[in-house]
């Protein structure tokens, strides 16, 4: 069981995170919980950011254009979402450091 657990953690985290006795470090579960919480915060902030951009650009109805399979609008929306994700991740990284 210890070997399977160490292989899974090496695959997921890229390093050997088990202690010498085969147990997980004390901060492991709190790190997983913090990652989950920050992931949820990121999703909420991305949705808020998208809604703000949609509100600011009232002349373009993103939902209607996307339902018409407009590829150009899809690329623009994807770039907006990626930009928001990049900005939010930099803010979260600055808070954590």
PDB file of C-alpha atoms in Angstrom:
ATOM      1  CA  UNK A   1       0.000   0.000   0.000  1.00  0.00           C
ATOM      2  CA  UNK A   2       2.864   2.395   0.798  1.00  0.00           C
ATOM      3  CA  UNK A   3       4.359   1.837  -2.645  1.00  0.00           C
ATOM      4  CA  UNK A   4       1.049   2.549  -4.377  1.00  0.00           C
ATOM      5  CA  UNK A   5       0.526   5.710  -2.320  1.00  0.00           C
ATOM      6  CA  UNK A   6       4.043   6.936  -3.068  1.00  0.00           C
ATOM      7  CA  UNK A   7       3.616   6.261  -6.800  1.00  0.00           C
ATOM      8  CA  UNK A   8       0.326   8.151  -6.878  1.00  0.00           C
ATOM      9  CA  UNK A   9       1.804  11.146  -5.049  1.00  0.00           C
ATOM     10  CA  UNK A  10       4.888  11.135  -7.282  1.00  0.00           C
ATOM     11  CA  UNK A  11       2.622  11.128 -10.352  1.00  0.00           C
ATOM     12  CA  UNK A  12       0.323  13.869  -9.054  1.00  0.00           C
ATOM     13  CA  UNK A  13       2.840  16.166  -7.437  1.00  0.00           C
ATOM     14  CA  UNK A  14       6.095  15.374  -9.232  1.00  0.00           C
ATOM     15  CA  UNK A  15       8.032  14.679  -6.074  1.00  0.00           C
ATOM     16  CA  UNK A  16       8.205  12.254  -3.220  1.00  0.00           C
ATOM     17  CA  UNK A  17       5.963  13.819  -0.576  1.00  0.00           C
ATOM     18  CA  UNK A  18       5.749  10.920   1.855  1.00  0.00           C
ATOM     19  CA  UNK A  19       7.690  11.024   5.083  1.00  0.00           C
ATOM     20  CA  UNK A  20      10.257   8.341   5.930  1.00  0.00           C
ATOM     21  CA  UNK A  21       7.700   6.254   7.787  1.00  0.00           C
ATOM     22  CA  UNK A  22       5.324   6.232   4.799  1.00  0.00           C
ATOM     23  CA  UNK A  23       2.854   8.734   6.195  1.00  0.00           C
ATOM     24  CA  UNK A  24       1.799  11.996   4.622  1.00  0.00           C
ATOM     25  CA  UNK A  25       3.257  15.271   5.929  1.00  0.00           C
ATOM     26  CA  UNK A  26       1.085  17.160   8.393  1.00  0.00           C
ATOM     27  CA  UNK A  27       0.460  20.039   5.975  1.00  0.00           C
ATOM     28  CA  UNK A  28      -0.571  17.834   3.035  1.00  0.00           C
ATOM     29  CA  UNK A  29      -4.334  17.799   3.637  1.00  0.00           C
ATOM     30  CA  UNK A  30      -4.470  21.504   4.442  1.00  0.00           C
ATOM     31  CA  UNK A  31      -2.619  22.218   1.166  1.00  0.00           C
ATOM     32  CA  UNK A  32      -5.137  20.124  -0.766  1.00  0.00           C
ATOM     33  CA  UNK A  33      -8.006  21.972   0.932  1.00  0.00           C
ATOM     34  CA  UNK A  34      -6.410  25.370   0.211  1.00  0.00           C
ATOM     35  CA  UNK A  35      -5.963  24.415  -3.457  1.00  0.00           C
ATOM     36  CA  UNK A  36      -9.619  23.416  -3.675  1.00  0.00           C
ATOM     37  CA  UNK A  37     -10.799  26.644  -2.021  1.00  0.00           C
ATOM     38  CA  UNK A  38      -8.605  28.847  -4.220  1.00  0.00           C
ATOM     39  CA  UNK A  39      -9.859  26.930  -7.264  1.00  0.00           C
ATOM     40  CA  UNK A  40     -13.440  27.725  -6.317  1.00  0.00           C
ATOM     41  CA  UNK A  41     -12.526  31.373  -5.726  1.00  0.00           C
ATOM     42  CA  UNK A  42     -10.876  31.484  -9.155  1.00  0.00           C
ATOM     43  CA  UNK A  43     -13.989  30.085 -10.845  1.00  0.00           C
ATOM     44  CA  UNK A  44     -16.223  32.627  -9.118  1.00  0.00           C
ATOM     45  CA  UNK A  45     -13.909  35.512 -10.034  1.00  0.00           C
ATOM     46  CA  UNK A  46     -13.727  34.375 -13.669  1.00  0.00           C
ATOM     47  CA  UNK A  47     -17.530  34.275 -13.906  1.00  0.00           C
ATOM     48  CA  UNK A  48     -17.762  37.741 -12.322  1.00  0.00           C
ATOM     49  CA  UNK A  49     -15.090  39.046 -14.705  1.00  0.00           C
ATOM     50  CA  UNK A  50     -16.897  37.619 -17.720  1.00  0.00           C
ATOM     51  CA  UNK A  51     -20.182  39.169 -16.598  1.00  0.00           C
ATOM     52  CA  UNK A  52     -18.454  42.550 -16.131  1.00  0.00           C
ATOM     53  CA  UNK A  53     -16.968  42.414 -19.633  1.00  0.00           C
ATOM     54  CA  UNK A  54     -20.343  41.351 -21.031  1.00  0.00           C
ATOM     55  CA  UNK A  55     -21.968  44.282 -19.226  1.00  0.00           C
ATOM     56  CA  UNK A  56     -19.274  46.767 -20.355  1.00  0.00           C
ATOM     57  CA  UNK A  57     -19.593  45.758 -24.021  1.00  0.00           C
ATOM     58  CA  UNK A  58     -23.344  46.182 -24.357  1.00  0.00           C
ATOM     59  CA  UNK A  59     -23.179  46.433 -28.157  1.00  0.00           C
ATOM     60  CA  UNK A  60     -22.083  42.804 -28.486  1.00  0.00           C
ATOM     61  CA  UNK A  61     -24.397  40.029 -27.365  1.00  0.00           C
ATOM     62  CA  UNK A  62     -21.881  37.257 -26.675  1.00  0.00           C
ATOM     63  CA  UNK A  63     -24.498  34.626 -25.856  1.00  0.00           C
ATOM     64  CA  UNK A  64     -26.449  35.166 -29.082  1.00  0.00           C
ATOM     65  CA  UNK A  65     -23.295  35.171 -31.202  1.00  0.00           C
ATOM     66  CA  UNK A  66     -21.981  32.036 -29.533  1.00  0.00           C
ATOM     67  CA  UNK A  67     -25.297  30.262 -30.104  1.00  0.00           C
ATOM     68  CA  UNK A  68     -24.890  31.057 -33.832  1.00  0.00           C
ATOM     69  CA  UNK A  69     -21.487  29.258 -33.707  1.00  0.00           C
ATOM     70  CA  UNK A  70     -19.601  32.467 -34.455  1.00  0.00           C
ATOM     71  CA  UNK A  71     -15.977  31.337 -34.242  1.00  0.00           C
ATOM     72  CA  UNK A  72     -14.565  34.855 -33.993  1.00  0.00           C
ATOM     73  CA  UNK A  73     -16.656  35.692 -30.947  1.00  0.00           C
ATOM     74  CA  UNK A  74     -15.701  32.337 -29.440  1.00  0.00           C
ATOM     75  CA  UNK A  75     -12.008  33.171 -29.792  1.00  0.00           C
ATOM     76  CA  UNK A  76     -12.566  36.628 -28.275  1.00  0.00           C
ATOM     77  CA  UNK A  77     -14.506  35.184 -25.321  1.00  0.00           C
ATOM     78  CA  UNK A  78     -11.831  32.521 -24.786  1.00  0.00           C
ATOM     79  CA  UNK A  79      -9.097  35.171 -24.782  1.00  0.00           C
ATOM     80  CA  UNK A  80     -11.080  37.290 -22.310  1.00  0.00           C
ATOM     81  CA  UNK A  81     -11.491  34.307 -19.984  1.00  0.00           C
ATOM     82  CA  UNK A  82      -7.792  33.382 -20.270  1.00  0.00           C
ATOM     83  CA  UNK A  83      -6.811  36.982 -19.539  1.00  0.00           C
ATOM     84  CA  UNK A  84      -9.021  37.079 -16.461  1.00  0.00           C
ATOM     85  CA  UNK A  85      -7.564  33.746 -15.280  1.00  0.00           C
ATOM     86  CA  UNK A  86      -4.029  35.053 -15.755  1.00  0.00           C
ATOM     87  CA  UNK A  87      -4.749  38.217 -13.796  1.00  0.00           C
ATOM     88  CA  UNK A  88      -6.519  36.438 -10.953  1.00  0.00           C
ATOM     89  CA  UNK A  89      -3.771  33.806 -10.694  1.00  0.00           C
ATOM     90  CA  UNK A  90      -1.143  36.544 -10.401  1.00  0.00           C
ATOM     91  CA  UNK A  91      -3.135  38.210  -7.627  1.00  0.00           C
ATOM     92  CA  UNK A  92      -3.548  34.921  -5.756  1.00  0.00           C
ATOM     93  CA  UNK A  93       0.169  34.155  -6.173  1.00  0.00           C
ATOM     94  CA  UNK A  94       1.046  37.592  -4.813  1.00  0.00           C
ATOM     95  CA  UNK A  95      -1.227  37.052  -1.812  1.00  0.00           C
ATOM     96  CA  UNK A  96       0.326  33.649  -1.062  1.00  0.00           C
ATOM     97  CA  UNK A  97       3.899  34.891  -1.320  1.00  0.00           C
TER      98      UNK A  97
END
